[in-house]
Amino acid sequence: MTNATRILAVMLCLIASGTLGMMSMQILYPAAICLAAVVGWTERYRITVSRKAESRLAAGVAVLFALRWLLPAPAFGSARVQFISIGILDYAQAYPIAQALLFWMVLLLFLRRGGALPFTLPLYPSLVVILAGTMPPRALGAWSGAAYQTAALALALTSGAYFVVHAQSRYVEPQHARRARRNAYILVLAIVLSLGWGLGRLLQSRGQDLDLLLVDLMRDRSLPTSPGFSGEGHLDRVNQFKSMNSNAIALHVTSAAMPGYLRGKAFDTFDGRRWSSVAPSQDVQPIKMADGRENDTTWFPLAPGGENGDSEHMLVEPVSSLRGAVFTQLESARVGIPRRTLSVDAHRIVEAGQIEPGAPYRVAGVRAADAPLTADERESLTIVPNGVDPKIRAIAYAITRNCADDEARMHAVVAYLNATCTYSLNPPPVVSDNPLSAFLLESRAGHCELFATSAAMLLRCAGVPCRYVTGFVAGEQNSYGEYWVARNKDAHAWVEAYIEGSGWTIVEATPADGVPQREQKQKLAEFWEYAVHRTKSAIAAIRNMNARELANAAVRLLIRWSPWIGAIVLVGVAAILIKRIAAKRRAAVAALGTDPTALAMNRRLRAMDRKAAKLGLSRGPSETLNRFADRADQERQPDLAQWYRVYANARYGNDAGAIAVVLGQQRVP
C-alpha cells in the first residue's frame, strides 16, 4: 500500500503541474517539478530531517516564494533580469503561490518514505488547479474549458484513490467495517467527482474574477506604460491605464489631509486628436533653508516665491513603473528630491525622468498668488485648432454669451457637459478623425479625457485660458498605515483654468460617477496592503543606504526603542532564570520522590543553606555534605558543621535519630 500511496502522490503532482503549465503556458518550471517528482518517487535520494526541522523548512519555502515578489528583479549594470526563463509569470499572484505549493509537495516526496506521506497531501494539488483556473487560456482556445475540466476530474479521481489507499494502509478493520467504509468511500468519491467537474466549469468561467479578488488581497501587479505623464497625451491613454489592473496601487501618499488632485503632466497644445506641451522648462536652484536637507533631500521651488512659507510635508512613494514622474498638488510650492538639479516647466510640472523610478519624494508649502498672465501666455492658452468643428464654437458661444466673467463661463461649461453627456469607460467606437466632434455632437458618452478635452476647447472658444492635466485623484486612506493610496483606477484627466482675481483653478467637467471618490477598503485587504508596503519600503530604504547611513539608522532605531528593548531583555533573562530554578526543583522533587519526610528534610536543607550563606559559607553544586562540614569547621562554625554531618547521616544512613534532629524534633547531640 505504501508504494501505491507514493505512486498516487506522484500522479497528483503530475496532474497539477500539467494543469498549471497548460493554463499559464510557462512550461519549464512545471516540467522541472514533474521530473523532480519522479526522482522523489524512486526513494533513491532522501532528505532526513526531524518533524520540527520539516516545519521550519516549510516556513522557509513560504518565505522564499514570498520574497520573489517582494524583492525587485536583480539588475546587472543597465540590464534588469526578469525570471521569465524559469517560469515566473508576472500576470498574477496565482502563479507564484502555485509554484510554492508544487515545490513543497515534491519536497515531501524526498522528506518522507513509504506511507509516511500526509493524509492531506491532495490539498496541495487541488489548490494548484484552482489557482491555475484563474489564469486566462492562452493556447488551447475553445478546447481550454474541456481540457481544464478533464484535469480537474482526473485530480478528483486520483485524490479519492489516494484517500482510500492511504486509509487502508493505516488501519486494520474487520470485514463488515471495511465493507461499510468502502461504500462510504464510493459515495464520497461520486460527490467529489461531481464537485470536481462543477468546480472546473466554475473556475473556467469565473476564474479571472477570482484572480482579481486575489490581486485585491495580495498586492499590486506590474503597471503598464505611464498614462500620459510624459510625451503626448492621447485621448485614450488614461482610460487604458484605468482599465488595466485597475486595483493595483500606483502611489502611496503620507499626508494629514486627503491629497486629492495630484498633477503629473500639464498640456497646453491640442491638435484635434492628442495633447502636447510646448511650455519651456528651466533649471531651478535649490532652496537655501536651515532644514534644507533631510535624508539627503534637496528642496526646489516649483514657482517664484516657493522658498517662503511653511506647511506639513507630503511624502509621495510611487511605484517604479511610473517612469520617474513627480506628482504635486496645484497649490504646492516646493518639492524635495534626492538630486542636485531640477527642471520645472512653465506649468509647474517637474520634468519626468529626473528621479529614479519608484524613488520617494516630498512636497510642501503653498504657492504664492499667481501672477497675471502675459499676453503671449494668454494667447497660447486660448488657441483652438483649425480642425475644431464650427458647431463646437457655436455651442461655446450659446452657453457663455450671458456670462459676466470667466468664472461664470467656467461653471456654464461644466453644467452643460454634465447635463448633456454621460460618463462611460467603454464609449462607442469612433470612426471619425475628430474624436471631439464625435463625443460632443454624436455619442455624448465618454471617459474623463473626452470630458476634460471638451471642457478645455469650450473654455478656449469662450476666451478662457486653460490647460489639460493628467494625474491621479487620491481619496482612499489606509487606516493601518494612516496614508493615502492612488490606484490605477484613480488615474484621471481634468482642466485647470486661469480665472482673473483667483488664479489657476481646477475645473472638474467629468460627472461625479467618473471622478475617483474617497472610499474605504475591507480591513483585511487594508492590513495586507499595509504590511506589503511597509516591507517593500524597508527593503528599498536598506538598499538605498550606504554603510554609514545604515549604521546611523540602526543607532537611531536602537535609541528610540531602547526602553522596550531593555524591557524585553529583562523579561527574557527573568524567564530563563525562572526556567532554570523550576528545572532544578523538578529534578530535586524527582530525586526525592513523594515521601513527605524526604521533602520536609529537603526544605530544612535549603533553609540551612541560606543561613550558611549569610555567614559567608556557600555550598558548591558538587561539594558533598561532609566536605562542606569540614570547611565549616575550618571557618570556626562547629554548630553548622555538626548539623550538616547529622543531615548526611539522616539522608544517606537513614538514621532515625538524625532524621528527628534534622526535622527539629530533637536537639543536635
XYZ file of C-alpha atoms in Angstrom, residues 78-542:
465
model
C 21.757 48.619 -17.052
C 20.099 45.228 -17.603
C 17.357 44.055 -15.277
C 16.892 40.309 -15.143
C 13.323 39.043 -15.356
C 12.828 35.440 -14.327
C 10.532 34.508 -17.189
C 13.052 31.844 -18.183
C 12.294 29.767 -15.108
C 8.552 30.131 -15.388
C 7.757 33.119 -13.217
C 4.582 34.591 -14.642
C 4.058 38.279 -13.921
C 0.390 38.147 -14.930
C -0.974 37.315 -11.488
C -0.106 36.247 -7.982
C -1.742 32.864 -8.517
C 1.337 31.551 -10.301
C 3.987 32.060 -7.573
C 1.582 30.666 -4.967
C 1.066 27.583 -7.140
C 4.836 27.331 -7.555
C 5.357 27.240 -3.797
C 2.685 24.561 -3.321
C 4.184 22.338 -6.014
C 7.693 22.818 -4.658
C 6.629 21.775 -1.158
C 4.650 18.806 -2.465
C 7.699 17.468 -4.311
C 9.893 18.153 -1.307
C 7.634 15.916 0.791
C 8.479 13.014 -1.542
C 12.127 13.453 -0.551
C 11.414 14.030 3.146
C 9.077 11.097 3.822
C 9.248 7.461 2.848
C 6.581 4.821 2.237
C 3.233 5.549 3.829
C 4.538 8.493 5.865
C 3.150 10.972 3.333
C 0.470 13.169 4.921
C -3.181 12.222 4.561
C -3.924 15.805 3.481
C -1.446 15.773 0.578
C -4.166 16.122 -2.143
C -4.979 19.582 -0.785
C -1.787 20.961 -2.371
C -2.516 19.908 -5.980
C -6.169 20.880 -5.526
C -5.128 24.434 -4.639
C -2.726 24.484 -7.586
C -5.505 23.506 -10.004
C -7.833 26.127 -8.503
C -5.156 28.799 -8.934
C -4.486 27.636 -12.481
C -8.172 28.136 -13.242
C -7.805 31.862 -12.513
C -5.437 32.269 -15.469
C -6.814 33.102 -18.913
C -6.408 30.316 -21.504
C -3.554 31.159 -23.867
C -3.086 28.347 -26.339
C -5.955 25.846 -26.334
C -8.659 28.250 -27.398
C -12.075 26.612 -27.431
C -10.595 23.381 -26.059
C -9.293 25.055 -22.880
C -12.564 24.594 -20.969
C -12.837 20.887 -21.700
C -9.117 20.343 -21.026
C -9.280 22.111 -17.677
C -12.427 20.238 -16.612
C -10.807 16.946 -17.591
C -7.755 17.828 -15.491
C -9.976 18.743 -12.526
C -11.880 15.455 -12.905
C -8.620 13.461 -13.047
C -7.398 15.263 -9.954
C -10.623 14.476 -8.074
C -10.442 10.787 -9.072
C -6.772 10.471 -8.081
C -7.376 12.317 -4.801
C -10.192 9.917 -3.924
C -7.959 6.929 -4.676
C -5.195 8.450 -2.545
C -7.510 8.874 0.438
C -8.753 5.267 0.132
C -5.283 3.736 -0.216
C -3.786 5.908 2.497
C -6.578 4.995 4.945
C -6.234 1.272 4.227
C -2.507 1.447 4.947
C -3.149 2.918 8.389
C -5.975 0.787 9.787
C -6.752 -2.919 10.107
C -10.508 -3.347 10.342
C -12.978 -6.209 10.461
C -14.617 -7.312 7.235
C -18.009 -5.689 7.944
C -16.381 -2.363 8.909
C -14.223 -2.470 5.792
C -17.315 -3.053 3.634
C -19.174 -0.122 5.220
C -16.168 2.149 4.800
C -15.800 1.086 1.161
C -19.426 2.023 0.437
C -18.901 5.366 2.155
C -15.792 5.962 0.029
C -17.729 5.192 -3.132
C -20.399 7.748 -2.151
C -17.800 10.369 -1.228
C -15.881 9.697 -4.443
C -19.038 10.227 -6.520
C -19.654 13.527 -4.746
C -16.031 14.580 -5.206
C -16.107 13.765 -8.909
C -19.298 15.786 -9.362
C -17.824 18.702 -7.454
C -14.584 18.403 -9.393
C -16.373 18.672 -12.728
C -18.570 21.517 -11.497
C -15.605 23.333 -9.967
C -13.742 23.020 -13.239
C -16.623 24.648 -15.115
C -16.967 27.374 -12.482
C -13.267 28.238 -12.422
C -13.045 28.215 -16.181
C -15.942 30.651 -16.490
C -15.275 32.829 -13.431
C -11.576 32.229 -12.858
C -10.437 35.682 -13.886
C -12.844 37.259 -11.393
C -11.269 35.144 -8.678
C -7.855 36.266 -9.858
C -8.867 39.910 -9.484
C -10.010 39.131 -5.946
C -6.619 37.582 -5.207
C -4.934 40.689 -6.557
C -7.020 42.905 -4.271
C -5.986 40.861 -1.253
C -2.387 40.162 -2.143
C -0.540 43.052 -3.784
C -0.297 45.348 -6.759
C 0.759 43.876 -10.084
C 3.193 45.400 -12.540
C 1.846 48.512 -14.195
C 1.527 49.330 -17.871
C 3.107 52.314 -19.557
C 2.560 55.668 -17.855
C -0.810 57.265 -18.726
C 0.333 60.428 -20.434
C 2.650 61.657 -17.692
C 5.341 62.263 -20.289
C 5.316 62.895 -24.014
C 1.984 63.241 -25.793
C -1.443 62.992 -24.196
C -3.523 60.665 -26.361
C -7.243 60.833 -25.664
C -7.449 57.189 -24.618
C -4.212 56.766 -22.673
C -5.587 57.437 -19.186
C -8.652 55.287 -19.886
C -6.450 52.351 -20.881
C -4.405 52.821 -17.737
C -7.545 52.818 -15.573
C -8.834 49.638 -17.196
C -5.635 47.576 -16.871
C -5.008 46.195 -13.371
C -7.427 48.784 -12.038
C -6.906 47.905 -8.363
C -3.112 47.992 -8.492
C -1.638 50.739 -6.310
C 0.301 53.455 -8.151
C 1.047 55.922 -5.328
C 1.347 55.860 -1.551
C 0.925 59.350 -0.083
C 1.563 60.188 3.569
C -0.372 63.351 4.330
C -2.523 64.719 7.146
C -5.243 65.758 4.694
C -6.630 63.966 1.654
C -4.223 64.648 -1.255
C -6.973 64.917 -3.872
C -5.794 66.015 -7.320
C -2.141 65.108 -7.942
C -0.794 66.567 -11.208
C 1.646 64.506 -13.214
C 1.626 66.337 -16.562
C 0.067 69.531 -17.954
C -0.549 70.106 -21.686
C -1.180 73.361 -23.497
C -1.485 72.410 -27.191
C -4.221 70.324 -28.843
C -4.098 69.234 -32.495
C -7.565 67.691 -32.674
C -6.553 64.189 -31.585
C -3.873 64.495 -28.904
C -2.380 66.925 -26.432
C 1.219 68.057 -26.166
C 3.143 70.731 -24.318
C 5.348 73.459 -25.724
C 5.909 75.213 -22.410
C 9.633 75.768 -21.898
C 11.443 74.177 -18.967
C 14.189 75.751 -16.952
C 16.577 74.623 -14.263
C 15.741 75.864 -10.789
C 18.221 76.422 -7.988
C 17.951 74.574 -4.665
C 16.371 76.444 -1.786
C 18.833 77.523 0.891
C 16.935 76.653 4.035
C 18.030 75.857 7.574
C 16.355 72.465 7.272
C 17.106 72.172 3.592
C 18.436 68.631 3.849
C 16.548 65.786 5.397
C 17.681 62.326 4.488
C 19.700 63.680 1.577
C 16.676 65.609 0.256
C 17.171 68.897 -1.587
C 14.269 71.323 -1.814
C 13.437 73.083 -5.086
C 10.809 75.790 -5.725
C 8.050 74.949 -8.173
C 7.375 78.640 -8.837
C 8.751 82.028 -7.757
C 8.035 82.501 -4.083
C 8.142 78.775 -3.349
C 11.053 79.351 -0.976
C 8.800 81.090 1.547
C 6.084 79.808 3.818
C 5.806 76.520 5.615
C 3.363 73.639 5.903
C 3.327 69.949 6.647
C 5.270 67.831 4.236
C 3.534 65.338 1.982
C 5.553 62.183 1.294
C 4.850 60.547 -2.080
C 6.053 56.991 -2.778
C 5.310 55.986 -6.385
C 5.671 52.556 -7.920
C 8.648 52.095 -10.197
C 6.542 51.723 -13.356
C 5.577 55.407 -13.397
C 8.910 56.193 -15.085
C 10.094 58.891 -12.719
C 7.054 61.184 -12.904
C 6.688 63.624 -9.997
C 3.148 64.294 -8.722
C 2.310 67.511 -6.910
C -0.788 69.465 -5.985
C -1.773 72.633 -7.815
C -1.113 74.643 -4.663
C 2.277 73.020 -3.923
C 5.164 75.469 -3.561
C 8.225 73.241 -3.457
C 9.366 69.670 -3.900
C 12.100 67.735 -2.096
C 14.011 65.290 -4.272
C 17.336 63.496 -3.698
C 19.251 65.239 -6.501
C 21.256 68.411 -7.082
C 19.467 69.945 -10.087
C 15.864 70.027 -11.239
C 13.967 71.240 -14.293
C 10.430 72.634 -13.972
C 8.259 73.830 -16.868
C 6.025 76.886 -17.042
C 3.054 74.845 -15.743
C 4.916 74.000 -12.511
C 5.389 70.419 -13.654
C 8.636 68.658 -12.797
C 10.090 67.182 -15.951
C 9.672 63.398 -15.931
C 12.695 61.144 -15.778
C 14.721 63.297 -13.377
C 14.455 60.855 -10.481
C 14.784 57.113 -10.309
C 11.506 55.266 -10.920
C 9.923 54.449 -7.593
C 12.081 56.905 -5.611
C 10.113 58.698 -2.852
C 9.983 62.481 -2.664
C 8.365 65.221 -0.569
C 6.000 68.037 -1.467
C 5.402 71.029 0.805
C 4.308 74.644 1.028
C 1.503 76.667 -0.508
C 2.207 78.603 -3.672
C 2.137 82.358 -3.720
C -0.621 84.217 -5.526
C -0.493 83.596 -9.280
C 0.946 86.427 -11.325
C -1.260 87.810 -14.132
C -0.824 86.055 -17.463
C 1.220 87.811 -20.070
C -0.275 88.477 -23.478
C 1.733 85.632 -25.008
C 0.686 83.204 -22.277
C -2.970 84.128 -22.649
C -2.755 83.690 -26.408
C -1.092 80.267 -26.205
C -3.634 79.040 -23.657
C -6.665 80.086 -25.719
C -5.569 78.587 -29.050
C -8.235 76.412 -30.688
C -7.033 74.148 -33.524
C -8.366 74.889 -37.004
C -9.924 71.452 -37.249
C -12.415 72.046 -34.453
C -15.970 71.804 -35.790
C -17.710 75.230 -36.063
C -20.670 73.695 -34.226
C -18.486 73.425 -31.115
C -17.691 77.116 -31.305
C -21.414 77.783 -31.613
C -22.083 75.673 -28.510
C -19.461 77.624 -26.565
C -20.995 80.914 -27.622
C -24.512 79.788 -26.775
C -23.747 78.613 -23.246
C -21.459 81.525 -22.273
C -22.944 84.550 -24.037
C -24.805 85.729 -20.943
C -21.885 85.143 -18.539
C -20.377 88.205 -16.896
C -16.865 86.846 -16.248
C -14.556 83.860 -16.753
C -15.667 82.162 -13.539
C -19.274 82.179 -14.728
C -18.170 80.829 -18.108
C -16.309 78.029 -16.350
C -19.419 76.996 -14.391
C -21.575 77.229 -17.519
C -19.293 74.837 -19.447
C -19.235 72.304 -16.589
C -23.014 72.458 -16.224
C -23.533 71.942 -19.960
C -21.284 68.868 -20.126
C -22.869 67.297 -17.042
C -26.363 67.893 -18.423
C -25.807 66.645 -21.982
C -23.120 63.921 -21.743
C -22.742 60.715 -19.751
C -19.647 59.040 -18.361
C -18.554 55.701 -19.836
C -15.298 53.750 -19.713
C -16.346 51.999 -22.936
C -17.744 54.679 -25.240
C -18.936 53.779 -28.753
C -16.060 53.311 -31.215
C -15.069 56.496 -33.027
C -14.913 56.229 -36.814
C -14.398 59.968 -37.272
C -10.983 61.625 -37.465
C -12.269 64.145 -34.952
C -12.966 62.408 -31.606
C -14.015 65.676 -30.000
C -16.815 66.248 -32.514
C -17.869 62.593 -32.252
C -18.193 62.972 -28.480
C -19.887 66.372 -28.251
C -22.120 66.121 -31.310
C -22.868 62.400 -31.728
C -22.280 59.822 -28.996
C -22.278 62.157 -25.971
C -20.771 59.301 -23.929
C -17.105 59.113 -22.987
C -14.415 58.920 -20.349
C -12.665 61.649 -18.369
C -10.207 62.533 -21.164
C -13.043 63.380 -23.534
C -14.830 65.423 -20.881
C -11.655 67.327 -19.951
C -10.717 67.973 -23.581
C -14.248 69.126 -24.389
C -14.230 71.476 -21.407
C -10.853 72.887 -22.425
C -11.968 73.548 -26.008
C -15.286 75.093 -24.961
C -13.484 77.351 -22.474
C -10.927 78.387 -25.049
C -13.656 79.112 -27.582
C -15.147 81.393 -24.914
C -11.767 83.066 -24.374
C -10.891 81.476 -21.010
C -7.178 80.442 -20.741
C -6.853 76.817 -19.680
C -4.692 73.707 -19.875
C -5.277 69.943 -19.892
C -3.856 67.975 -16.914
C -3.396 64.276 -16.199
C -2.615 62.631 -12.886
C -4.399 60.874 -10.036
C -7.177 61.697 -7.607
C -6.113 60.125 -4.305
C -9.053 59.680 -1.948
C -8.602 56.243 -0.364
C -6.961 56.044 3.049
C -5.328 53.020 4.660
C -6.376 53.171 8.300
C -3.493 50.963 9.468
C -0.706 52.982 7.899
C -2.576 56.310 8.001
C -1.524 57.030 4.445
C -3.454 57.539 1.218
C -3.290 55.427 -1.914
C -3.965 56.132 -5.563
C -4.721 53.099 -7.705
C -4.694 52.675 -11.460
C -8.445 53.246 -11.481
C -7.806 56.657 -9.855
C -5.902 57.938 -12.902
C -7.756 60.982 -14.142
C -7.777 63.935 -16.542
C -9.085 67.392 -15.732
C -8.687 71.059 -16.683
C -7.005 73.982 -14.968
C -8.392 77.387 -15.952
C -6.963 80.804 -15.202
C -9.613 82.998 -13.565
C -8.888 86.675 -13.158
C -8.633 87.525 -9.470
C -8.425 83.885 -8.376
C -5.546 82.479 -10.408
C -5.339 78.894 -11.549
C -8.407 76.844 -10.619
C -9.218 73.138 -11.061
C -12.136 72.563 -13.435
C -13.802 69.168 -12.989
C -16.047 68.590 -16.004
C -16.422 64.821 -15.647
C -19.699 63.730 -13.987
C -19.471 62.549 -10.377
C -19.669 58.863 -11.310
C -16.493 59.263 -13.372
C -14.415 61.072 -10.736
C -12.434 58.865 -8.313
C -14.188 59.067 -4.961
C -13.000 58.724 -1.403
C -13.543 55.134 -0.354
C -12.543 52.621 2.293
C -11.482 49.034 1.654
C -12.059 45.995 3.835
C -9.876 45.791 6.929
C -8.177 42.535 5.900
C -7.208 43.899 2.492
C -6.037 47.150 4.115
C -3.832 45.312 6.594
C -2.295 43.118 3.899
C -1.523 46.113 1.670
C -0.053 47.940 4.669
C 2.216 45.000 5.549
C 3.411 44.592 1.945
C 4.005 48.345 1.539
C 5.999 48.667 4.751
C 8.067 45.614 3.905
C 8.897 46.935 0.448
C 9.660 50.399 1.843
C 12.046 48.952 4.416
C 13.794 46.842 1.787
C 14.078 49.841 -0.549
C 15.437 52.042 2.250
C 18.079 49.475 3.150
